[in-house]
Coordinates of C-alpha atoms and ligand atoms in Angstrom, one line a residue:
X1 CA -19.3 12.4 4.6
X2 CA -17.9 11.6 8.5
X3 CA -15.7 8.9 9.3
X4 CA -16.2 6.6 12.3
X5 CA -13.4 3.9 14.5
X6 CA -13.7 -0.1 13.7
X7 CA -14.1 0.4 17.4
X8 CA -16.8 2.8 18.1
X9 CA -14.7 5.2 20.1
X10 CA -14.7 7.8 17.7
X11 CA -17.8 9.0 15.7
X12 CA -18.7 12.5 13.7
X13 CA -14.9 12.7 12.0
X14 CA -14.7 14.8 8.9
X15 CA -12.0 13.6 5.9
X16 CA -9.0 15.7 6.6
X17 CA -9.5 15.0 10.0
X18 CA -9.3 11.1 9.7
X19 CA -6.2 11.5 7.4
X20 CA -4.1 13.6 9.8
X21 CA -4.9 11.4 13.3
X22 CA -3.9 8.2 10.7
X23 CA -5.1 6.0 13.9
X24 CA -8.2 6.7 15.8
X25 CA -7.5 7.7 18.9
X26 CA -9.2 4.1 20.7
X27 CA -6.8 2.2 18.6
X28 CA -9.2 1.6 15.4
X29 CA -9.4 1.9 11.9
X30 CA -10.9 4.7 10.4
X31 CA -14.1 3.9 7.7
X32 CA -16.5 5.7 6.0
X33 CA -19.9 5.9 7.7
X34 CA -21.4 4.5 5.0
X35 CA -20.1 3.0 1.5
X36 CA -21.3 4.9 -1.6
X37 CA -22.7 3.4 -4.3
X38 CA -20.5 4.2 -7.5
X39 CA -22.9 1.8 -10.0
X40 CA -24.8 4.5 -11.2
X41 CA -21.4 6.3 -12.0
X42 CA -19.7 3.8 -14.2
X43 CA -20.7 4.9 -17.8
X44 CA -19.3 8.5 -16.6
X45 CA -15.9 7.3 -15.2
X46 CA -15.1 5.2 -18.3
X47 CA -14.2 8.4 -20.1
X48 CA -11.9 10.3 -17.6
X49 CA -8.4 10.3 -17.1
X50 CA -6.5 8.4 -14.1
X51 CA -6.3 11.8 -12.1
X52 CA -9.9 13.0 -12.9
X53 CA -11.0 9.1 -12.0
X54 CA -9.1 9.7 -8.9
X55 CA -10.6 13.3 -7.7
X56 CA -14.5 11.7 -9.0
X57 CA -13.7 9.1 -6.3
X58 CA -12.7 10.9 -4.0
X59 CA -15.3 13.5 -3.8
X60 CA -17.5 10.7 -2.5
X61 CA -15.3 10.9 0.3
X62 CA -13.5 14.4 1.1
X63 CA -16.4 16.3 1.2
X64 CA -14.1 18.7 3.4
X65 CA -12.1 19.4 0.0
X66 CA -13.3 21.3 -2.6
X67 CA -13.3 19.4 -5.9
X68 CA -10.9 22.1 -7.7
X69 CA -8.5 21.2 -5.2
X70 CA -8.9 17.6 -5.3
X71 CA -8.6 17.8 -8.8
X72 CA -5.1 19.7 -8.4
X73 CA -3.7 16.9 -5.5
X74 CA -4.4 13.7 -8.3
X75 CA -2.8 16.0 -10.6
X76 CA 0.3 16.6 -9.1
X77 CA 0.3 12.9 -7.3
X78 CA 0.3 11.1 -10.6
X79 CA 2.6 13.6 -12.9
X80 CA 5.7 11.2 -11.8
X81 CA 4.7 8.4 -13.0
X82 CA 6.5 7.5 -15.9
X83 CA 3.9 6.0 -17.8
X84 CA 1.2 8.1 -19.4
X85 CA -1.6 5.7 -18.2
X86 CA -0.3 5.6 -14.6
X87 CA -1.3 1.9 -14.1
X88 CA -1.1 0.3 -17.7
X89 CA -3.2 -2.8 -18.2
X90 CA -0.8 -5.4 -20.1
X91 CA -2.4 -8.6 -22.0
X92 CA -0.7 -11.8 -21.3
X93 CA -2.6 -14.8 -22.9
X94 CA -5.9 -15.5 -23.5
X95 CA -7.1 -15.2 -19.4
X96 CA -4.4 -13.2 -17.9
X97 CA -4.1 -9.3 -17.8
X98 CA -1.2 -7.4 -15.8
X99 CA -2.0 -4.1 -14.0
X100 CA 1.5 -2.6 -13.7
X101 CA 1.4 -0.8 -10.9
X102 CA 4.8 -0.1 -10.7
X103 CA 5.4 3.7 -12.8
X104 CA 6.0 5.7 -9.5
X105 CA 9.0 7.3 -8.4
X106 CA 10.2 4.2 -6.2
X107 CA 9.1 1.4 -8.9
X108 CA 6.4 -0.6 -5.8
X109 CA 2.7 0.5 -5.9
X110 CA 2.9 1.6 -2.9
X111 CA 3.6 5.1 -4.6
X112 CA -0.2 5.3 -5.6
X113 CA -1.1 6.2 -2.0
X114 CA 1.5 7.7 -1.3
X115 CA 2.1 10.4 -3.7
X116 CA -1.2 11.2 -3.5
X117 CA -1.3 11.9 0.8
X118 CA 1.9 14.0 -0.1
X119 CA -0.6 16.5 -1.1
X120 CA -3.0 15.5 1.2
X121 CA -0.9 16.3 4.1
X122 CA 0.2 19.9 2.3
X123 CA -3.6 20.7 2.2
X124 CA -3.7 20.1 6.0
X125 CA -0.6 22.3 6.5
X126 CA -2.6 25.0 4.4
X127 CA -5.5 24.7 6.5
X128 CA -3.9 24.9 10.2
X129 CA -0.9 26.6 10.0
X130 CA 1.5 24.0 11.8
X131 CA 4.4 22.3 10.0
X132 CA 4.6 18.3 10.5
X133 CA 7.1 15.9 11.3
X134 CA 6.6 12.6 9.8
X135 CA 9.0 9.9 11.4
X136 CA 8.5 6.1 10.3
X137 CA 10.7 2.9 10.2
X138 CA 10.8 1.1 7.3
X139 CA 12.0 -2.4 5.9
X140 CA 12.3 -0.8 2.6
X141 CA 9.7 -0.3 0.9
X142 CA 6.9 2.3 2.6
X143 CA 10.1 4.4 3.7
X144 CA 11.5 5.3 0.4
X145 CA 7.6 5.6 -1.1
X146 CA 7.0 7.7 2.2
X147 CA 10.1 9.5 1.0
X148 CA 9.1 10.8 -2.7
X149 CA 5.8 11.2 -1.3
X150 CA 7.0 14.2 0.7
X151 CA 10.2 15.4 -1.2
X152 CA 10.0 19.3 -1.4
X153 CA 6.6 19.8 0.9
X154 CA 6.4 23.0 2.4
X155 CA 6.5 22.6 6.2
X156 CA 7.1 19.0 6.1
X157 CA 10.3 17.5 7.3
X158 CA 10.3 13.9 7.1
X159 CA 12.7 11.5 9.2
X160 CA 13.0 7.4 8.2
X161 CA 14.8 5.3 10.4
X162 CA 16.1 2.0 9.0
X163 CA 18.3 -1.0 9.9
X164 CA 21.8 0.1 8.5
X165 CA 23.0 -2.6 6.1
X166 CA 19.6 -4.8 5.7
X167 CA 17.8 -2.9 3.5
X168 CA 18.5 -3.9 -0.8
X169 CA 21.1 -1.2 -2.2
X170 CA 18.3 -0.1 -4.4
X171 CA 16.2 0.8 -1.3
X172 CA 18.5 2.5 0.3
X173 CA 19.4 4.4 -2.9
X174 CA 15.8 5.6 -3.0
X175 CA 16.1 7.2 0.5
X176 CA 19.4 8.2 0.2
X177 CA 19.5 10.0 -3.2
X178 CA 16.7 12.2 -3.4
X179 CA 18.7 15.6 -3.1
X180 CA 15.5 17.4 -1.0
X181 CA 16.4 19.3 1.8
X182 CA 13.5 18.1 4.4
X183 CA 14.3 14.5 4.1
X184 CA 16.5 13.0 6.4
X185 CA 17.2 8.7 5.7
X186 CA 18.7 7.4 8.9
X187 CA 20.8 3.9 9.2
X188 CA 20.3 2.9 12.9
X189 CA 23.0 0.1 13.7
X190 CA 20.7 -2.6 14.6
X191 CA 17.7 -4.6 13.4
X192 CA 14.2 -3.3 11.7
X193 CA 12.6 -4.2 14.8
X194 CA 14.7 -2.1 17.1
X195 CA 13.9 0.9 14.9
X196 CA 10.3 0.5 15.3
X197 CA 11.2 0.1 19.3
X198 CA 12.6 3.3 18.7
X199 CA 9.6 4.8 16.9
X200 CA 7.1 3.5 19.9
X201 CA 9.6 5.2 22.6
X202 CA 9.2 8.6 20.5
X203 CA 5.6 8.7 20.1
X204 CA 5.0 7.5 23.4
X205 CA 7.0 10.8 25.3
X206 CA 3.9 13.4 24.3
X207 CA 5.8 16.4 25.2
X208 CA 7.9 15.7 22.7
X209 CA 5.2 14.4 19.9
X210 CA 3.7 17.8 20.4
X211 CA 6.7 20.6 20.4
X212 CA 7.5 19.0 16.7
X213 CA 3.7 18.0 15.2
X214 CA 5.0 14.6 14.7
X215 CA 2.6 12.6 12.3
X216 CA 2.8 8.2 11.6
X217 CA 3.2 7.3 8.1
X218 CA 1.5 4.2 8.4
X219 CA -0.4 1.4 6.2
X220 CA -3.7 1.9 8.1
X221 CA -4.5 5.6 6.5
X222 CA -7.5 5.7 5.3
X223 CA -6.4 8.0 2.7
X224 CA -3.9 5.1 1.1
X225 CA -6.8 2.6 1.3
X226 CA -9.1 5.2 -0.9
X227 CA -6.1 5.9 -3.0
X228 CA -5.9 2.2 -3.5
X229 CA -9.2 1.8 -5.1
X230 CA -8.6 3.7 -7.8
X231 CA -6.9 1.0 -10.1
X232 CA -9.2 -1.7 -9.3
X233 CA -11.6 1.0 -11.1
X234 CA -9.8 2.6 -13.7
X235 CA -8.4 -1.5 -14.6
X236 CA -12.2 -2.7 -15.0
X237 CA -13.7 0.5 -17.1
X238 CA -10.8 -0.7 -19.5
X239 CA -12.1 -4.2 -20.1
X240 CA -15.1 -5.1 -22.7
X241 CA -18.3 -5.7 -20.9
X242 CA -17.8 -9.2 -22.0
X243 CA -15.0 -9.8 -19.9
X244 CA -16.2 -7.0 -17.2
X245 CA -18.5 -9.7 -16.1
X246 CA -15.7 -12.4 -15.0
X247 CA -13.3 -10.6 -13.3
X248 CA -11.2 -11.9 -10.7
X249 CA -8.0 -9.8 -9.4
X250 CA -5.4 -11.7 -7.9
X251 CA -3.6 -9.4 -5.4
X252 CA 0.1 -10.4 -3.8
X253 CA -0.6 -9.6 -0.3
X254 CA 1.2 -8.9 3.2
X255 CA -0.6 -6.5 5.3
X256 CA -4.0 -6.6 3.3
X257 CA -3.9 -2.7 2.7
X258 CA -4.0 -3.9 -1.3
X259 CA -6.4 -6.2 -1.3
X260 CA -9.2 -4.6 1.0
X261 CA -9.4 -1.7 -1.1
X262 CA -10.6 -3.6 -4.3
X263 CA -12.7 -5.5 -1.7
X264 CA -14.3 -2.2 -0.6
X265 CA -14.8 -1.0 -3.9
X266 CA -16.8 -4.1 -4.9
X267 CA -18.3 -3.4 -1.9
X268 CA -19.5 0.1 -3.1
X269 CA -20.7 -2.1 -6.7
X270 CA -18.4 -2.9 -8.6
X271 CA -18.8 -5.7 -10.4
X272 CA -15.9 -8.4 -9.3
X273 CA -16.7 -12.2 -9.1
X274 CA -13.8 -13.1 -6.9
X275 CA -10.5 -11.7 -5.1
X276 CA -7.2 -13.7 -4.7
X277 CA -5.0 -13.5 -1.7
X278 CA -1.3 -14.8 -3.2
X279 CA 0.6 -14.7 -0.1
X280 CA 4.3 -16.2 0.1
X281 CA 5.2 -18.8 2.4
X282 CA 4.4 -16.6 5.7
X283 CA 0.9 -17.8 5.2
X284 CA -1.5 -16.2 7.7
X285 CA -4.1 -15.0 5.2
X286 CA -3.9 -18.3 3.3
X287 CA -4.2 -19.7 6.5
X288 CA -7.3 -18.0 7.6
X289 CA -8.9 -18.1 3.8
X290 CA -8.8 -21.9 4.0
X291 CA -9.5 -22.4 7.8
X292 CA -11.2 -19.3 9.1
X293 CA -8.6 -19.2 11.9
X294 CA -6.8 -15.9 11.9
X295 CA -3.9 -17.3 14.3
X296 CA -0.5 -15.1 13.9
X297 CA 2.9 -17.2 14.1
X298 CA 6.9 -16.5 13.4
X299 CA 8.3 -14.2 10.2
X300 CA 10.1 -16.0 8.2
X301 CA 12.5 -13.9 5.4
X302 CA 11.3 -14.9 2.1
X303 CA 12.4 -13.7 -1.9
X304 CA 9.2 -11.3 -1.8
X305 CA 10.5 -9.3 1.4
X306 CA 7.1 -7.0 1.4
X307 CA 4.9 -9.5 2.0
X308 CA 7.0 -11.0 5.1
X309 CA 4.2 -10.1 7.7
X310 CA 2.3 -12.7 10.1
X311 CA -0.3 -10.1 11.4
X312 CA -2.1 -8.0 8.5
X313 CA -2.9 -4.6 10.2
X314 CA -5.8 -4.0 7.9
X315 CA -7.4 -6.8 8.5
X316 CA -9.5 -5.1 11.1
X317 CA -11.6 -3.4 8.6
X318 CA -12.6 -6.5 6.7
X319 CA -13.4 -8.1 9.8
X320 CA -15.6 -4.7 10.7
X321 CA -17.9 -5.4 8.2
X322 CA -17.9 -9.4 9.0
X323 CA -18.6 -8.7 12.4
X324 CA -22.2 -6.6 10.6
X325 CA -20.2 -3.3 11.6
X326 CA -20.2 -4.2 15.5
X327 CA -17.4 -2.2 17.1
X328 CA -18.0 -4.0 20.4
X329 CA -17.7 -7.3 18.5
X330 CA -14.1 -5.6 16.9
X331 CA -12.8 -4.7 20.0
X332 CA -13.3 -8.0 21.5
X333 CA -12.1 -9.9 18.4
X334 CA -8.8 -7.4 18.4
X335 CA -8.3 -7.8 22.4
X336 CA -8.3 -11.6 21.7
X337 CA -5.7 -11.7 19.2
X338 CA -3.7 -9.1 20.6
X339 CA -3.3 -11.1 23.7
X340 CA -1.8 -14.1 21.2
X341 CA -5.1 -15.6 20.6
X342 CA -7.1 -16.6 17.5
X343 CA -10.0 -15.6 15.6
X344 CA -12.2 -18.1 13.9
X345 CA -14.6 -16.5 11.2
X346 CA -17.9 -17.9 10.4
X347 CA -19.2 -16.7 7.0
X348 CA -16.2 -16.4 4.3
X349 CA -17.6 -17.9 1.1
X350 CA -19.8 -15.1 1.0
X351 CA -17.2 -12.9 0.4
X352 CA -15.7 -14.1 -2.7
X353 CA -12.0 -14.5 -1.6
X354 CA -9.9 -17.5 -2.7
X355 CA -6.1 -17.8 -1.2
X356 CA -2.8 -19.4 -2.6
X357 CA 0.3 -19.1 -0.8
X358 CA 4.3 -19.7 -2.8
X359 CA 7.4 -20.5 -1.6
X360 CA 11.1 -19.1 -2.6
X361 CA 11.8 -22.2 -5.1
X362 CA 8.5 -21.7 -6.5
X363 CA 8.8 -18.2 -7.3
X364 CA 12.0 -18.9 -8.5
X365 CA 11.0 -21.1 -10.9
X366 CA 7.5 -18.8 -12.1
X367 CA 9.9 -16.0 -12.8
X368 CA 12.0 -18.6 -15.0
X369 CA 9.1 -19.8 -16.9
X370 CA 6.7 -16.8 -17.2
X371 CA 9.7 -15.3 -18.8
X372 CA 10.2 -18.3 -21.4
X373 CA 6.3 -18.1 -22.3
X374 CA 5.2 -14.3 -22.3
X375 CA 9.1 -12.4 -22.7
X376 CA 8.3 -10.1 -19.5
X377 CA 9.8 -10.3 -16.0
X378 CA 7.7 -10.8 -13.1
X379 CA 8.9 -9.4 -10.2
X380 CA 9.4 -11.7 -6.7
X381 CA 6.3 -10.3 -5.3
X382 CA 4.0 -10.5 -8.8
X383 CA 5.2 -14.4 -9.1
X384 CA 3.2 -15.4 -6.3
X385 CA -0.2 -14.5 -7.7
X386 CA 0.6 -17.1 -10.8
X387 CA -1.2 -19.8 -8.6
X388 CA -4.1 -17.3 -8.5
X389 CA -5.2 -17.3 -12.7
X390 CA -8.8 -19.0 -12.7
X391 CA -10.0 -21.0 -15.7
X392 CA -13.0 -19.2 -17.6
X393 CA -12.5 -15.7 -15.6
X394 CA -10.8 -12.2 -16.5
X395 CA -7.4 -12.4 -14.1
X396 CA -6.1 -9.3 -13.4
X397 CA -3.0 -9.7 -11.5
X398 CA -1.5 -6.4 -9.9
X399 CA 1.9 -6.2 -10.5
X400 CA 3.0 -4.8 -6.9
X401 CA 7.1 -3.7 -8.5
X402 CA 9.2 -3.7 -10.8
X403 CA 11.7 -6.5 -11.4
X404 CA 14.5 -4.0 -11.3
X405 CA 14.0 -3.6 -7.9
X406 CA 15.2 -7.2 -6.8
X407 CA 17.8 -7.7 -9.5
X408 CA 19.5 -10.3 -7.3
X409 CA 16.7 -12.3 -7.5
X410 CA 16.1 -12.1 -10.9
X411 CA 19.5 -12.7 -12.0
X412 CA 19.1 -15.9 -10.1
X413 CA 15.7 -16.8 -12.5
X414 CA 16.6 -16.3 -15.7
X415 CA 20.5 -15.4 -15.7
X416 CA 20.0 -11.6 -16.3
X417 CA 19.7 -8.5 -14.7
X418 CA 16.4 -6.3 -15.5
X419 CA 16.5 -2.7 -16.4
X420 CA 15.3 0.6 -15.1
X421 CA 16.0 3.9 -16.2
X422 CA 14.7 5.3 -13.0
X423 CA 17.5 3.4 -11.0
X424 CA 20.0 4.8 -13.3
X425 CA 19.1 8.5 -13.0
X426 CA 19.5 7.6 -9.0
X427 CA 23.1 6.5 -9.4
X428 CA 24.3 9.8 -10.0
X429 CA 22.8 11.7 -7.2
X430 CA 24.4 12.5 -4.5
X431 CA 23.9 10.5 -1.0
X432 CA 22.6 12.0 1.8
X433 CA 22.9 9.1 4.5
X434 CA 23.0 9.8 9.0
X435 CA 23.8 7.0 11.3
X436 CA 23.4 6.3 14.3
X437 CA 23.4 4.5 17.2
X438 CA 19.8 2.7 18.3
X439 CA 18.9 5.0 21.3
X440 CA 16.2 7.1 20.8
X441 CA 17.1 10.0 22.8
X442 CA 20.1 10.7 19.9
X443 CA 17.3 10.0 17.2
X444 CA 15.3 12.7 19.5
X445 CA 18.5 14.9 19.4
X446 CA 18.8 15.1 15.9
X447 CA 15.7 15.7 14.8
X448 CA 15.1 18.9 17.1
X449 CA 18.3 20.1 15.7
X450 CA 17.3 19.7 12.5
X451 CA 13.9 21.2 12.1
Ligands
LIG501 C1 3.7 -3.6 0.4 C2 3.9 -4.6 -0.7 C3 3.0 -5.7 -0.8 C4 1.9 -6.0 0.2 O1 0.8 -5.1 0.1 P1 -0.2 -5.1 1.3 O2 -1.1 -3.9 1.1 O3 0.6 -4.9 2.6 O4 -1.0 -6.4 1.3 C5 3.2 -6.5 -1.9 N1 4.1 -6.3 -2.8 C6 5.0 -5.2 -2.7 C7 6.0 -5.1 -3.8 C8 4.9 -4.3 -1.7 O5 5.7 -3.3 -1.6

């Protein structure tokens, strides 16, 4: 299988390939050059394990890797999770499932991709012989899943930047506590947006991206996307065929990474009547669902920080396949809306998506009185898709982290704190923490002395 841009600028690239660039080199998405069709596979996947699931799929798609090894990267990926079904499927109710997606090492699904290009990235280093650098900026979230992703990689040193201060202590405790010599968590004195000015400066001096192999850990890899469509599979083998005929997943969305991955696998057959998009009040994909107008506006903090986003970087590839896989028409579209205009879409019924967005007094009170019906916390993020249960359907709402995560929140809700043991374990480590000024050449500085 090759791999081709959203814009048509680059053509004929193998797996391994598209997951080291992470961006095509004309600014596109990578995609598969064509979808394959995984009906015929169904009745065999029912019986395998998350980590044989994973490998199955993804020897559609890595057809660079043998399927020995791929076998080996799920393996490891998924062995800290501490759940022994890696995303457990909870009943709530007669209509309403939960697909906890929340058993990796830093409690957010966001782990699911993660762990797994961890290995993906080690394979590369196997392959070519040059160490990598990985440098991101984070909010939170993707740093600290970035961060157990990589801990203990041969050849892999991995540097997050992030605003010193903003992030939750249980974030920070995540990239600050992991004990592994080729991590380095750094608190930049300033705001998340002057780390990611920071970022841009460094990969923009080439000289410099070179002499240290640094590598993006980004939300547009297609390798996280793949990774991602795992659960909407393994969730659906586990239902009766009754109820596999009515399924609707209700995904809590910011960036669309979550939600175009079960789109893509319904794309490649399975069977899914509808998607929800529960967004929180910074509305752009509710916005768009209802209107067709894709028009980005201002960020507004909100109680379910990870999906405070007004442009949804993945949206590209949905709008790939809208545009009948057109890369001219992509580039255009992408052009437009970089230059802070709108995109107006013509044909969205057809593909199944319904849209819901909460605000912070409403999520509030979901996490009050989903914990007085049902006894189980919903986290901030997971509260949002409550609007998105459909009468007469299989809901499957993913669960993007645990409660423990935002205890503040939660406190606020129903007047106690949740539990995690793996937050506890994390208060006794010891804390590795640099700071810093914002100024990129001292962020340049310290990495070379570090390596
Ligand atoms: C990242 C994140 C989201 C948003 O997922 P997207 O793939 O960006 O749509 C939702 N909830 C949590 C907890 C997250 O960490």
């Amino acid at each position: 299988m090759k791999f081709k841009s959203t814009r048509g600028g680059e053509t004929g690239v193998t797996f391994c390939e598209a997951v080291a660039k992470g961006l095509a080199e004309d600014g596109g998405l990578f995609l598969p050059d064509s979808l394959p069709d995984i009906k015929p596979h169904l009745d065999n996947f029912k019986k395998l394990s998350y980590s044989e699931l994973c490998a199955e799929f993804f020897s559609f798609f890595a057809t660079d890797i043998p399927k020995s090894k791929l076998i080996e990267h799920a393996n490891n990926a998924y062995s800290n999770f501490d759940h022994k079904e890696i995303a457990p499927l909870k009943k709530m109710g007669k209509e309403l499932y939960i697909l906890e997606l929340f058993h990796g090492p830093t409690l957010a699904f966001k782990d699911f991709a993660l762990q797994f290009l961890g290995n993906l990235y080690e394979e590369q280093i196997s392959r070519t012989n040059a160490p990598i650098t990985v440098l991101g900026a984070t909010s939170g979230d993707t740093g600290a899943a970035a961060i157990h992703g990589l801990i203990g990689k041969k050849a892999v040193n991995i540097f997050i930047l992030y605003p010193n201060g903003r992030v939750s202590p249980l974030q920070e405790f995540q990239m600050t506590r992991t004990e592994a010599p080729n991590v380095y968590p750094i608190a930049i004195s300033g705001s998340f947006d002057d780390a990611q000015n920071i970022l841009k400066d460094i990969f923009n001096d080439l000289d410099f991206k070179k002499q240290v192999g640094l590598s993006a850990i980004n939300s547009i890899n297609l390798a996280r996307i793949l990774a991602q469509c795992v659960y909407y599979l393994y969730s659906w083998l586990k239902l009766s065929e009754k109820e596999q005929q009515n399924v609707n997943f209700i995904v809590p969305s910011g960036n669309f990474g979550n939600v175009l991955s079960g789109w893509l696998i319904h794309k490649m057959g399975l069977p899914v009547k509808s998607f929800h998009i529960a967004a929180n009040q910074n509305d752009i994909l509710d916005r768009f669902y209802k209107t067709g107008n894709y028009s980005p506006g201002i960020v507004e903090p909100s109680l379910a920080p990870s999906m405070d986003i007004q442009i949804a970087s993945n949206f590209e590839r949905l709008l790939y396949y809208m545009e009948k896989e057109n890369p001219e028409a992509v580039s255009d579209i992408m052009e437009t809306i970089k230059g802070g205009g709108d995109y107006t879409a013509s044909d969205l019924k057809a593909y199944n998506f319904t849209s819901s967005k909460t605000n912070d007094t409403e999520i509030n009170e979901t996490i009050k009185s989903f914990y007085k019906d049902h006894d189980y916390i919903l986290d901030p993020h997971t509260a949002c898709g409550i609007k998105g249960i459909k009468p007469n359907s299989t809901n499957i709402l993913l669960s993007t982290a645990h409660p423990a995560k935002f205890p503040d929140t939660i406190k606020e809700a129903i007047k106690k704190h949740p539990k995690s043991d793996t937050l506890e374990v994390l208060r006794n480590k010891k804390e590795t923490k640099y700071e810093m000024a914002a100024d990129a050449n001292k962020v340049k500085a310290f990495i070379l002395e570090h390596l």
